[in-house]
Amino acid sequence: MRRVPPSLPAFPGAAAGEDEEGSPPLSRRFPVQPVAQPVLPVQPLPGNGGRRGRRGDRCVALSESKGAISSPLSGYREKHTRHKGSASMVWAAMPGMLFRKNRDSSLHPLDLSWVFGYNSSLAVHSLMDGEDRVLLYVSSHTVVIHDILQNRQSHLQGHTNVISCLCVSEDKRWVATADQGPDAMIIVWDSYSGVPVRTIFKSRSEDGVCAIAISQDAKYLVTISAATVQKVCVWRWTLLTGEPTCSTELKPEFGYQDYVIFNPQNPHEFVSNSKTQVIFYLWDDSGLQYGTPFLSNQTFKCLVGQFSQSVFHFNNTQALTGTSAGKLVVWDMHDPRALPEQLPAKPHGVTATKVVAMQEESLTVLQVLDSCIATGDVKGQVKFYDGQLRLLTIYSQDKVGPIQSISFSTILRDGPSALPGSSQPFLTRNFILSTSDATMFHVATDSTNFERIMTEAKKAVNAIACHPQEPLVAVGSHCGLLKVWEYKQTQYLVSRIFPEAGIQCLSYDPEGHLLAAGFTDGSVYILDAISLQSICKEFQCSQAPVTHISFSHDSKYLATADENYSVTVYKRVLQNGSRCWEHLAGLVSHYKPIRGILFGVHSDSNEPRLLSLGEDRQLVEYDLNSSIKDHLVVTHRDRLEQAAVPLCLTWYPKLSTESFFLTANNCYKMKLYNTMTKMCRKTLLGPTYGSPLEKIQILPRTSSADPQQHYLVYITKDKVGLQMLPVDGNPHKSSAFICHPDGAADFAISHDGRYVFTAGGKERTFMKWKVNLHALDAAAFLGGEDLIPFYNLLDGGREGKFFRELEDYFYYVQLCSQGIKTLETRQVSTHIPLEEIPSVMRAIGFYPSEEEIEEMINEVKFSQYADTGEEVTKINLEDFIKLYINHRPALGLSMKTIQRAFQILGYDNKEGDKVIDRGDFLSLLQCRGEQMTEDELAECLITLLGRRPRKEGSEVDTYPPTGAAALTEEEIPAEITAEIFVADILGLPIAEPEKKEEKEKEESLIYKGPES
C-alpha cells in the first residue's frame, strides 16, 4: 500500500473494496483489514493548473487499482474546503502549523491567552515528541494543545459545557471531544489547523456523552451517553448527516459504561465496560448487536475486582480487561475446540477463559502497543508484557501517583539491540504519563527517568490575586497548593504547600510586600509576597472557611469574612521596632452569607473605610478608628434592596461631582448609591448573560487608554465579561465569554489592566484573558448611538405597536395634567410631571412597588442636583424610555415567581395544591411588606373585581367602598391558588400548557428549519 507524503493531510477514508455506505453483514466474521495510515486520493496541488504533481511537489499519484484508500470526505472537501484554487486551512495544514497563527489579531474584547491546569480525570495525549514536544489535554470546556519546550499554547474552543471525554486518531491528527449538559455536542477537530471539521449538535442524549472512541481508520466514532439508560451510537462522522449509523440502548443493570474502544483491526467491532460488566459489540448498517459475557468471583474461584479498561489483543482472537484487584481478564472471541461451522456469531460467543493475577496493585490503564501490552497502576508503575502476558520491562519511580493515561509517541527511536534477559529497555517509543493527582511525566524509554512536565492543582481552585506592581499572579487551591506565576512570559516562579487546609481566598497588600491567604479551616496566613514564607504566626480566629480577604489602602488593616457571617479585622502594629500583625476584633455582622468586603478612603481624611455587604441586603460600615481590642464598632447599617439580593459591590469611578459605589443584584440590576447618604441614585439594567453578576471590579487604566474612559470587569456563574462605563443600560456596551461552565469562583485583574484571570473552582483550572478594549468600543459604536439601543429593547422596536402606545399614554398624561375638558389653548410639550411616572409605568404593564416608585422619581429629581443644585420636576419621552428599560424586570413577569411565593406562604389543600387562605391573603396584604390600609385594599379590590363587564352587554358593575367585604366574599374563593390569583384576581392571561407546547412546537418548526 502506498502512502501520501507527510506534506499532504491524511483524511480518514474507507478501505479499498468496501462500500462507503454499506458494510458486511453481522452473520459472518468481518475480514481483518490491514492496519495502515489513512491516505487521500491525489488531487491537483493548489495553483498547479490541474497538472499532476511533480516529484518536486512532494505529491504521489495513487491508483485505485493499487489499493489506494478513497475518502468519503472527498466531495465534502471539494465543496466546503476548497476556495477559488487556494487550499483551505484544513487541506493545507501540517503538524506544528497551529502555533504560527497571529495571536494578536483577536476581534474579541477578551481573548483566551493561556490555560493553567487541566482535567486530570481525562487522558493526556502526546501529539509530537522530539524537538517539538506537543501535548493535548482538556481544561474545562477547552482543548489545549501545548508545546512544552517552546512554552506556547493553542486552544480549541467550541464547547459550552465542560468536556467529559475525548479521543485521538492513530495518526494524532483527528481529535473528537464531547460534553455533558444543556446543548451537549460532539466536535471533531483537525489538530494540525485547529479547525472544527465536524460538529454533531444532537448527540442523541440530553445528558451528553460519557465515553467516546475513534476507529483505527479514523472513519467512525462510537459514543456512550451519560443518561441513566445509556445509549450507544456509532457515527460516520465524515458524512453530512446528523443521525448515527446505528444505535442501541443498554440496560441499567449493566452498570455505568464509561470506557469504550474500537478493535484496531476491525472498525465494526468495539468493547466497553463499567465497573461490573464488559460488553462486546458488532455493528453494520443493519444494526448494532452486543453480548454481555458473564463473569463473577465464582467463575474461576478468585477475586476479580472492578473493571477499569479493556482492549483487544493484537492476535485478534482475544480481548483483555484490567481490574482493581491487579488482574487481567482474558476473553476469547470463540471456542478454539469447536468446529468452524459451529462458531456462534460474535459478540455473543465471547467468553472469559481465565483471570491472570498480574500484581497486587490495582490496574488503572491498559493499552496495546505494537506487539506488547502496557499496564499502568495506582502506584505509578508502567509494565510491559508480551502476547502471552510475560513481563518484559517495568518503568517506575518514587512519588508518582495513580496513572490515569499513557500516550505513546508516533516517532520511532533507534532501538537498542537488547538480548533476551537483558535489562536494557527494548521500547522504541517515548511516552507521556498523566496521573489522577494532576501530574504529567515524560518518559524516554532509553532511560528510566521520569521527567516531570507539569504539576497542577488536585482540588478546587478558588483563590486568585494579582500583584499590584509586578506581572505576578498567585493562585491557591483546596489541596493547599499556592503557586506564583510570572504571567507575561508564563513562567512558574515559586510555590508552597499547606497540608493542613485548603486555600479559599488571596489578597496582595497595596505595596506588594505581603500576600494574605484565607483557608478552609478558618485560619489566616500573612506571607512574604516573594518567598511565600510566613512573616508571623498564623491566626485562627474563625471556625468556618474564610471567604473574603482584603487589605486597606495604607496596608494598616486586614479584613476577612467567613461562612459564619463574621467580619474580622487585623491590625499592623510595631513591636520592638519591627512591624507585625495582631487580631483587632471580630463581629457577626450579618445573618446571611457575606457577599463582599470593601476597603475605601474617607473623603475628609486619609483614614481607611470598611464596608461589608450580605445576602441579608444589609450594608454595614465599621468605624476602624473607634474599634478597640475585641470590639468592632459599627457606624451604619443600611438596607439596600427591597426584594432583590445584592451580590457584589465596588467603588465607582469619579465620573461626576458625586461619589458612588456600585452594586449588582440577582435581578440583573446594577445600582449606584451615594457614598455618604447610601441613597440609591440610579438603577440600571446590567448584563443579562444567563446568570447575574457574581463579582465586579473596575479595570485599571492602561497607559494607552483614554483617561476619560473606564471599564468594569465582572464574572457571572460561568462567564467573564467587560462593561463600558458609565453604566446606562445599553446592552451593546457589555460583552461576556464562557470561562468556566461548572462555575467561576473568582477573578483578578493585572495591575496594568491588560489581563484578566479567572479561577474555575472545582474545574481545577484558571485562565488568562487578554483585554482588547478597542473591540468593545467598536461593538458599542456599531450598536447605535443615543436611543437606538434602547428602542431595540422595546417590543417591536421604534416602529412597533408598543412604542406607539407608549407615545399615546405619554401625551394623554399631558392632556390630563392640563385638564381634559379645558377650553384654554393647550401648551404642547415633550415632558410630563414626575408625579405621573407611576401611572404611565402601570399603563404599559410594569407594576413597581412604592419603594421602586420613590427610587424612580428620586433618580430623575436629583439627576442634576450635584451639578446645578436644582431639582428636576419633569421628564421627556426619551428619558422615560431609559427609565422604563432600566427599572422594569429584566426577564419580564414570571408565573414561576408567583408560584414560588405560594410555595412559601401557602399550605397544601386536600387536592395537594399550594393555596393561601382568603383571610390570610387579606391579612398579608395589610400587615406584611408595603402594608395597604383597609381603604386602599377595598379600592384596589373594587377596581380589580367589581368593575367588570356584564355578560349581557358592555356596562360595568360598580360597588361602593362599603360593599368591598361582600365583593370579597363573592369574588374571592376561600382557598386561593397561584393560578386563581393571577387569572381571576389580577385578570392577567395565563397560557394553557397545551397551547404553550403547540406554540413552542410551531416556533421550532419555523426557526430550526430542517433540523427540527
PDB file of N, CA and C in Angstrom, residues 722-801:
ATOM      1  N   LEU A 722     -16.751  42.254  30.115  1.00  0.00           N
ATOM      2  CA  LEU A 722     -16.359  43.648  30.219  1.00  0.00           C
ATOM      3  C   LEU A 722     -17.580  44.533  30.038  1.00  0.00           C
ATOM      4  N   GLN A 723     -17.623  45.618  30.765  1.00  0.00           N
ATOM      5  CA  GLN A 723     -18.726  46.584  30.681  1.00  0.00           C
ATOM      6  C   GLN A 723     -18.135  47.986  30.588  1.00  0.00           C
ATOM      7  N   MET A 724     -18.555  48.740  29.560  1.00  0.00           N
ATOM      8  CA  MET A 724     -18.130  50.130  29.455  1.00  0.00           C
ATOM      9  C   MET A 724     -18.845  50.978  30.493  1.00  0.00           C
ATOM     10  N   LEU A 725     -18.124  51.953  31.000  1.00  0.00           N
ATOM     11  CA  LEU A 725     -18.704  52.908  31.933  1.00  0.00           C
ATOM     12  C   LEU A 725     -18.804  54.279  31.268  1.00  0.00           C
ATOM     13  N   PRO A 726     -19.755  55.129  31.645  1.00  0.00           N
ATOM     14  CA  PRO A 726     -20.730  54.881  32.708  1.00  0.00           C
ATOM     15  C   PRO A 726     -21.795  53.866  32.305  1.00  0.00           C
ATOM     16  N   VAL A 727     -22.306  53.148  33.282  1.00  0.00           N
ATOM     17  CA  VAL A 727     -23.376  52.183  33.036  1.00  0.00           C
ATOM     18  C   VAL A 727     -24.655  52.947  32.723  1.00  0.00           C
ATOM     19  N   ASP A 728     -25.327  52.586  31.634  1.00  0.00           N
ATOM     20  CA  ASP A 728     -26.576  53.264  31.286  1.00  0.00           C
ATOM     21  C   ASP A 728     -27.669  52.314  30.817  1.00  0.00           C
ATOM     22  N   GLY A 729     -27.413  51.008  30.854  1.00  0.00           N
ATOM     23  CA  GLY A 729     -28.409  50.043  30.407  1.00  0.00           C
ATOM     24  C   GLY A 729     -28.280  49.631  28.960  1.00  0.00           C
ATOM     25  N   ASN A 730     -27.332  50.222  28.222  1.00  0.00           N
ATOM     26  CA  ASN A 730     -27.113  49.878  26.817  1.00  0.00           C
ATOM     27  C   ASN A 730     -26.467  48.500  26.740  1.00  0.00           C
ATOM     28  N   PRO A 731     -27.154  47.493  26.171  1.00  0.00           N
ATOM     29  CA  PRO A 731     -26.581  46.132  26.153  1.00  0.00           C
ATOM     30  C   PRO A 731     -25.367  46.000  25.253  1.00  0.00           C
ATOM     31  N   HIS A 732     -25.179  46.923  24.307  1.00  0.00           N
ATOM     32  CA  HIS A 732     -24.040  46.836  23.405  1.00  0.00           C
ATOM     33  C   HIS A 732     -22.737  47.282  24.060  1.00  0.00           C
ATOM     34  N   LYS A 733     -22.833  47.842  25.255  1.00  0.00           N
ATOM     35  CA  LYS A 733     -21.633  48.264  25.962  1.00  0.00           C
ATOM     36  C   LYS A 733     -21.063  47.147  26.840  1.00  0.00           C
ATOM     37  N   SER A 734     -21.595  45.968  26.693  1.00  0.00           N
ATOM     38  CA  SER A 734     -21.142  44.843  27.511  1.00  0.00           C
ATOM     39  C   SER A 734     -20.881  43.635  26.625  1.00  0.00           C
ATOM     40  N   SER A 735     -19.941  42.821  27.048  1.00  0.00           N
ATOM     41  CA  SER A 735     -19.622  41.598  26.319  1.00  0.00           C
ATOM     42  C   SER A 735     -19.163  40.553  27.319  1.00  0.00           C
ATOM     43  N   ALA A 736     -19.508  39.292  27.080  1.00  0.00           N
ATOM     44  CA  ALA A 736     -19.152  38.221  28.019  1.00  0.00           C
ATOM     45  C   ALA A 736     -18.790  36.961  27.257  1.00  0.00           C
ATOM     46  N   PHE A 737     -17.957  36.130  27.875  1.00  0.00           N
ATOM     47  CA  PHE A 737     -17.474  34.897  27.267  1.00  0.00           C
ATOM     48  C   PHE A 737     -17.487  33.776  28.309  1.00  0.00           C
ATOM     49  N   ILE A 738     -17.825  32.594  27.867  1.00  0.00           N
ATOM     50  CA  ILE A 738     -17.815  31.452  28.778  1.00  0.00           C
ATOM     51  C   ILE A 738     -16.385  31.190  29.225  1.00  0.00           C
ATOM     52  N   CYS A 739     -16.192  31.162  30.532  1.00  0.00           N
ATOM     53  CA  CYS A 739     -14.855  30.879  31.054  1.00  0.00           C
ATOM     54  C   CYS A 739     -14.811  29.554  31.803  1.00  0.00           C
ATOM     55  N   HIS A 740     -15.804  29.304  32.661  1.00  0.00           N
ATOM     56  CA  HIS A 740     -15.814  28.075  33.453  1.00  0.00           C
ATOM     57  C   HIS A 740     -17.252  27.578  33.552  1.00  0.00           C
ATOM     58  N   PRO A 741     -17.663  26.659  32.695  1.00  0.00           N
ATOM     59  CA  PRO A 741     -19.061  26.204  32.683  1.00  0.00           C
ATOM     60  C   PRO A 741     -19.548  25.623  34.004  1.00  0.00           C
ATOM     61  N   ASP A 742     -18.646  25.037  34.788  1.00  0.00           N
ATOM     62  CA  ASP A 742     -19.051  24.473  36.073  1.00  0.00           C
ATOM     63  C   ASP A 742     -19.008  25.488  37.203  1.00  0.00           C
ATOM     64  N   GLY A 743     -18.729  26.742  36.874  1.00  0.00           N
ATOM     65  CA  GLY A 743     -18.764  27.787  37.887  1.00  0.00           C
ATOM     66  C   GLY A 743     -17.450  28.520  38.040  1.00  0.00           C
ATOM     67  N   ALA A 744     -17.477  29.831  37.791  1.00  0.00           N
ATOM     68  CA  ALA A 744     -16.309  30.676  38.032  1.00  0.00           C
ATOM     69  C   ALA A 744     -16.283  31.055  39.504  1.00  0.00           C
ATOM     70  N   ALA A 745     -15.158  30.802  40.167  1.00  0.00           N
ATOM     71  CA  ALA A 745     -15.070  31.034  41.609  1.00  0.00           C
ATOM     72  C   ALA A 745     -14.609  32.442  41.946  1.00  0.00           C
ATOM     73  N   ASP A 746     -13.682  32.994  41.173  1.00  0.00           N
ATOM     74  CA  ASP A 746     -13.126  34.306  41.483  1.00  0.00           C
ATOM     75  C   ASP A 746     -12.394  34.813  40.255  1.00  0.00           C
ATOM     76  N   PHE A 747     -11.983  36.077  40.301  1.00  0.00           N
ATOM     77  CA  PHE A 747     -11.158  36.615  39.225  1.00  0.00           C
ATOM     78  C   PHE A 747     -10.254  37.702  39.779  1.00  0.00           C
ATOM     79  N   ALA A 748      -9.219  38.036  39.018  1.00  0.00           N
ATOM     80  CA  ALA A 748      -8.275  39.086  39.396  1.00  0.00           C
ATOM     81  C   ALA A 748      -7.852  39.806  38.122  1.00  0.00           C
ATOM     82  N   ILE A 749      -7.408  41.052  38.278  1.00  0.00           N
ATOM     83  CA  ILE A 749      -7.006  41.877  37.142  1.00  0.00           C
ATOM     84  C   ILE A 749      -5.550  42.280  37.327  1.00  0.00           C
ATOM     85  N   SER A 750      -4.779  42.233  36.260  1.00  0.00           N
ATOM     86  CA  SER A 750      -3.382  42.651  36.325  1.00  0.00           C
ATOM     87  C   SER A 750      -3.304  44.138  36.662  1.00  0.00           C
ATOM     88  N   HIS A 751      -2.192  44.551  37.238  1.00  0.00           N
ATOM     89  CA  HIS A 751      -2.068  45.936  37.713  1.00  0.00           C
ATOM     90  C   HIS A 751      -2.140  46.943  36.584  1.00  0.00           C
ATOM     91  N   ASP A 752      -1.791  46.526  35.350  1.00  0.00           N
ATOM     92  CA  ASP A 752      -1.846  47.442  34.213  1.00  0.00           C
ATOM     93  C   ASP A 752      -3.134  47.323  33.416  1.00  0.00           C
ATOM     94  N   GLY A 753      -4.053  46.462  33.854  1.00  0.00           N
ATOM     95  CA  GLY A 753      -5.339  46.329  33.179  1.00  0.00           C
ATOM     96  C   GLY A 753      -5.300  45.595  31.858  1.00  0.00           C
ATOM     97  N   ARG A 754      -4.211  44.921  31.551  1.00  0.00           N
ATOM     98  CA  ARG A 754      -4.095  44.244  30.247  1.00  0.00           C
ATOM     99  C   ARG A 754      -4.590  42.796  30.285  1.00  0.00           C
ATOM    100  N   TYR A 755      -4.678  42.208  31.476  1.00  0.00           N
ATOM    101  CA  TYR A 755      -5.081  40.811  31.580  1.00  0.00           C
ATOM    102  C   TYR A 755      -6.098  40.640  32.699  1.00  0.00           C
ATOM    103  N   VAL A 756      -6.983  39.674  32.485  1.00  0.00           N
ATOM    104  CA  VAL A 756      -7.939  39.249  33.499  1.00  0.00           C
ATOM    105  C   VAL A 756      -7.726  37.761  33.734  1.00  0.00           C
ATOM    106  N   PHE A 757      -7.707  37.353  34.990  1.00  0.00           N
ATOM    107  CA  PHE A 757      -7.516  35.950  35.345  1.00  0.00           C
ATOM    108  C   PHE A 757      -8.780  35.449  36.045  1.00  0.00           C
ATOM    109  N   THR A 758      -9.263  34.295  35.619  1.00  0.00           N
ATOM    110  CA  THR A 758     -10.460  33.704  36.213  1.00  0.00           C
ATOM    111  C   THR A 758     -10.119  32.346  36.815  1.00  0.00           C
ATOM    112  N   ALA A 759     -10.654  32.087  38.007  1.00  0.00           N
ATOM    113  CA  ALA A 759     -10.445  30.810  38.696  1.00  0.00           C
ATOM    114  C   ALA A 759     -11.670  29.934  38.508  1.00  0.00           C
ATOM    115  N   GLY A 760     -11.439  28.660  38.186  1.00  0.00           N
ATOM    116  CA  GLY A 760     -12.525  27.762  37.801  1.00  0.00           C
ATOM    117  C   GLY A 760     -13.097  26.895  38.893  1.00  0.00           C
ATOM    118  N   GLY A 761     -12.734  27.131  40.156  1.00  0.00           N
ATOM    119  CA  GLY A 761     -13.339  26.348  41.228  1.00  0.00           C
ATOM    120  C   GLY A 761     -13.060  24.865  41.073  1.00  0.00           C
ATOM    121  N   LYS A 762     -14.127  24.072  41.092  1.00  0.00           N
ATOM    122  CA  LYS A 762     -13.958  22.615  41.057  1.00  0.00           C
ATOM    123  C   LYS A 762     -13.414  22.103  39.728  1.00  0.00           C
ATOM    124  N   GLU A 763     -13.342  22.950  38.705  1.00  0.00           N
ATOM    125  CA  GLU A 763     -12.708  22.528  37.449  1.00  0.00           C
ATOM    126  C   GLU A 763     -11.195  22.418  37.586  1.00  0.00           C
ATOM    127  N   ARG A 764     -10.643  22.989  38.661  1.00  0.00           N
ATOM    128  CA  ARG A 764      -9.203  22.913  38.981  1.00  0.00           C
ATOM    129  C   ARG A 764      -8.341  23.623  37.945  1.00  0.00           C
ATOM    130  N   THR A 765      -8.868  24.643  37.332  1.00  0.00           N
ATOM    131  CA  THR A 765      -8.128  25.406  36.333  1.00  0.00           C
ATOM    132  C   THR A 765      -8.267  26.897  36.618  1.00  0.00           C
ATOM    133  N   PHE A 766      -7.353  27.679  36.019  1.00  0.00           N
ATOM    134  CA  PHE A 766      -7.573  29.114  35.929  1.00  0.00           C
ATOM    135  C   PHE A 766      -7.062  29.578  34.580  1.00  0.00           C
ATOM    136  N   MET A 767      -7.598  30.696  34.101  1.00  0.00           N
ATOM    137  CA  MET A 767      -7.359  31.125  32.729  1.00  0.00           C
ATOM    138  C   MET A 767      -6.895  32.574  32.690  1.00  0.00           C
ATOM    139  N   LYS A 768      -6.059  32.867  31.714  1.00  0.00           N
ATOM    140  CA  LYS A 768      -5.591  34.236  31.475  1.00  0.00           C
ATOM    141  C   LYS A 768      -6.255  34.761  30.208  1.00  0.00           C
ATOM    142  N   TRP A 769      -6.896  35.923  30.335  1.00  0.00           N
ATOM    143  CA  TRP A 769      -7.614  36.551  29.230  1.00  0.00           C
ATOM    144  C   TRP A 769      -6.950  37.876  28.898  1.00  0.00           C
ATOM    145  N   LYS A 770      -6.674  38.083  27.627  1.00  0.00           N
ATOM    146  CA  LYS A 770      -6.100  39.352  27.184  1.00  0.00           C
ATOM    147  C   LYS A 770      -7.222  40.338  26.890  1.00  0.00           C
ATOM    148  N   VAL A 771      -7.073  41.559  27.392  1.00  0.00           N
ATOM    149  CA  VAL A 771      -8.106  42.587  27.250  1.00  0.00           C
ATOM    150  C   VAL A 771      -7.873  43.369  25.958  1.00  0.00           C
ATOM    151  N   ASN A 772      -8.927  43.513  25.171  1.00  0.00           N
ATOM    152  CA  ASN A 772      -8.892  44.302  23.935  1.00  0.00           C
ATOM    153  C   ASN A 772     -10.039  45.305  23.985  1.00  0.00           C
ATOM    154  N   LEU A 773      -9.752  46.491  24.524  1.00  0.00           N
ATOM    155  CA  LEU A 773     -10.803  47.483  24.733  1.00  0.00           C
ATOM    156  C   LEU A 773     -11.345  48.033  23.415  1.00  0.00           C
ATOM    157  N   HIS A 774     -10.509  48.082  22.385  1.00  0.00           N
ATOM    158  CA  HIS A 774     -10.971  48.621  21.104  1.00  0.00           C
ATOM    159  C   HIS A 774     -12.097  47.779  20.521  1.00  0.00           C
ATOM    160  N   ALA A 775     -12.065  46.480  20.765  1.00  0.00           N
ATOM    161  CA  ALA A 775     -13.124  45.614  20.246  1.00  0.00           C
ATOM    162  C   ALA A 775     -14.454  45.925  20.910  1.00  0.00           C
ATOM    163  N   LEU A 776     -14.432  46.178  22.222  1.00  0.00           N
ATOM    164  CA  LEU A 776     -15.674  46.533  22.910  1.00  0.00           C
ATOM    165  C   LEU A 776     -16.167  47.908  22.479  1.00  0.00           C
ATOM    166  N   ASP A 777     -15.239  48.837  22.287  1.00  0.00           N
ATOM    167  CA  ASP A 777     -15.627  50.168  21.807  1.00  0.00           C
ATOM    168  C   ASP A 777     -16.297  50.070  20.443  1.00  0.00           C
ATOM    169  N   ALA A 778     -15.747  49.234  19.575  1.00  0.00           N
ATOM    170  CA  ALA A 778     -16.319  49.073  18.246  1.00  0.00           C
ATOM    171  C   ALA A 778     -17.709  48.451  18.304  1.00  0.00           C
ATOM    172  N   ALA A 779     -17.884  47.456  19.186  1.00  0.00           N
ATOM    173  CA  ALA A 779     -19.194  46.817  19.311  1.00  0.00           C
ATOM    174  C   ALA A 779     -20.237  47.810  19.809  1.00  0.00           C
ATOM    175  N   ALA A 780     -19.846  48.662  20.765  1.00  0.00           N
ATOM    176  CA  ALA A 780     -20.779  49.670  21.270  1.00  0.00           C
ATOM    177  C   ALA A 780     -21.123  50.685  20.192  1.00  0.00           C
ATOM    178  N   PHE A 781     -20.153  51.051  19.393  1.00  0.00           N
ATOM    179  CA  PHE A 781     -20.410  52.007  18.303  1.00  0.00           C
ATOM    180  C   PHE A 781     -21.356  51.414  17.262  1.00  0.00           C
ATOM    181  N   LEU A 782     -21.129  50.157  16.905  1.00  0.00           N
ATOM    182  CA  LEU A 782     -21.989  49.511  15.908  1.00  0.00           C
ATOM    183  C   LEU A 782     -23.395  49.273  16.438  1.00  0.00           C
ATOM    184  N   GLY A 783     -23.557  49.232  17.762  1.00  0.00           N
ATOM    185  CA  GLY A 783     -24.879  49.040  18.329  1.00  0.00           C
ATOM    186  C   GLY A 783     -25.781  50.239  18.210  1.00  0.00           C
ATOM    187  N   GLY A 784     -25.220  51.376  17.852  1.00  0.00           N
ATOM    188  CA  GLY A 784     -26.021  52.569  17.678  1.00  0.00           C
ATOM    189  C   GLY A 784     -25.816  53.581  18.783  1.00  0.00           C
ATOM    190  N   GLU A 785     -26.118  54.827  18.485  1.00  0.00           N
ATOM    191  CA  GLU A 785     -25.947  55.900  19.441  1.00  0.00           C
ATOM    192  C   GLU A 785     -27.286  56.356  19.995  1.00  0.00           C
ATOM    193  N   ASP A 786     -27.194  57.176  21.020  1.00  0.00           N
ATOM    194  CA  ASP A 786     -28.372  57.787  21.647  1.00  0.00           C
ATOM    195  C   ASP A 786     -29.373  56.725  22.057  1.00  0.00           C
ATOM    196  N   LEU A 787     -30.614  56.812  21.546  1.00  0.00           N
ATOM    197  CA  LEU A 787     -31.681  55.914  21.985  1.00  0.00           C
ATOM    198  C   LEU A 787     -31.832  54.673  21.128  1.00  0.00           C
ATOM    199  N   ILE A 788     -31.047  54.541  20.079  1.00  0.00           N
ATOM    200  CA  ILE A 788     -31.220  53.395  19.176  1.00  0.00           C
ATOM    201  C   ILE A 788     -31.114  52.067  19.925  1.00  0.00           C
ATOM    202  N   PRO A 789     -30.102  51.858  20.796  1.00  0.00           N
ATOM    203  CA  PRO A 789     -30.051  50.575  21.521  1.00  0.00           C
ATOM    204  C   PRO A 789     -31.259  50.356  22.420  1.00  0.00           C
ATOM    205  N   PHE A 790     -31.826  51.421  22.964  1.00  0.00           N
ATOM    206  CA  PHE A 790     -32.960  51.282  23.874  1.00  0.00           C
ATOM    207  C   PHE A 790     -34.255  51.021  23.104  1.00  0.00           C
ATOM    208  N   TYR A 791     -34.400  51.627  21.930  1.00  0.00           N
ATOM    209  CA  TYR A 791     -35.563  51.326  21.099  1.00  0.00           C
ATOM    210  C   TYR A 791     -35.617  49.828  20.781  1.00  0.00           C
ATOM    211  N   ASN A 792     -34.450  49.245  20.532  1.00  0.00           N
ATOM    212  CA  ASN A 792     -34.403  47.823  20.167  1.00  0.00           C
ATOM    213  C   ASN A 792     -34.782  46.911  21.325  1.00  0.00           C
ATOM    214  N   LEU A 793     -34.755  47.433  22.543  1.00  0.00           N
ATOM    215  CA  LEU A 793     -35.150  46.632  23.704  1.00  0.00           C
ATOM    216  C   LEU A 793     -36.654  46.653  23.939  1.00  0.00           C
ATOM    217  N   LEU A 794     -37.357  47.534  23.226  1.00  0.00           N
ATOM    218  CA  LEU A 794     -38.814  47.579  23.324  1.00  0.00           C
ATOM    219  C   LEU A 794     -39.427  46.540  22.409  1.00  0.00           C
ATOM    220  N   ASP A 795     -40.560  46.009  22.808  1.00  0.00           N
ATOM    221  CA  ASP A 795     -41.263  45.028  21.991  1.00  0.00           C
ATOM    222  C   ASP A 795     -41.680  45.667  20.667  1.00  0.00           C
ATOM    223  N   GLY A 796     -41.112  45.173  19.566  1.00  0.00           N
ATOM    224  CA  GLY A 796     -41.420  45.736  18.257  1.00  0.00           C
ATOM    225  C   GLY A 796     -40.511  46.861  17.829  1.00  0.00           C
ATOM    226  N   GLY A 797     -39.653  47.363  18.740  1.00  0.00           N
ATOM    227  CA  GLY A 797     -38.725  48.410  18.381  1.00  0.00           C
ATOM    228  C   GLY A 797     -39.383  49.775  18.214  1.00  0.00           C
ATOM    229  N   ARG A 798     -38.673  50.669  17.534  1.00  0.00           N
ATOM    230  CA  ARG A 798     -39.136  52.057  17.363  1.00  0.00           C
ATOM    231  C   ARG A 798     -40.420  52.140  16.555  1.00  0.00           C
ATOM    232  N   GLU A 799     -40.629  51.206  15.650  1.00  0.00           N
ATOM    233  CA  GLU A 799     -41.811  51.247  14.794  1.00  0.00           C
ATOM    234  C   GLU A 799     -42.918  50.314  15.279  1.00  0.00           C
ATOM    235  N   GLY A 800     -42.763  49.738  16.432  1.00  0.00           N
ATOM    236  CA  GLY A 800     -43.714  48.741  16.894  1.00  0.00           C
ATOM    237  C   GLY A 800     -44.942  49.338  17.558  1.00  0.00           C
ATOM    238  N   LYS A 801     -45.901  48.459  17.813  1.00  0.00           N
ATOM    239  CA  LYS A 801     -47.164  48.868  18.426  1.00  0.00           C
ATOM    240  C   LYS A 801     -46.943  49.344  19.852  1.00  0.00           C
TER     241      LYS A 801
END
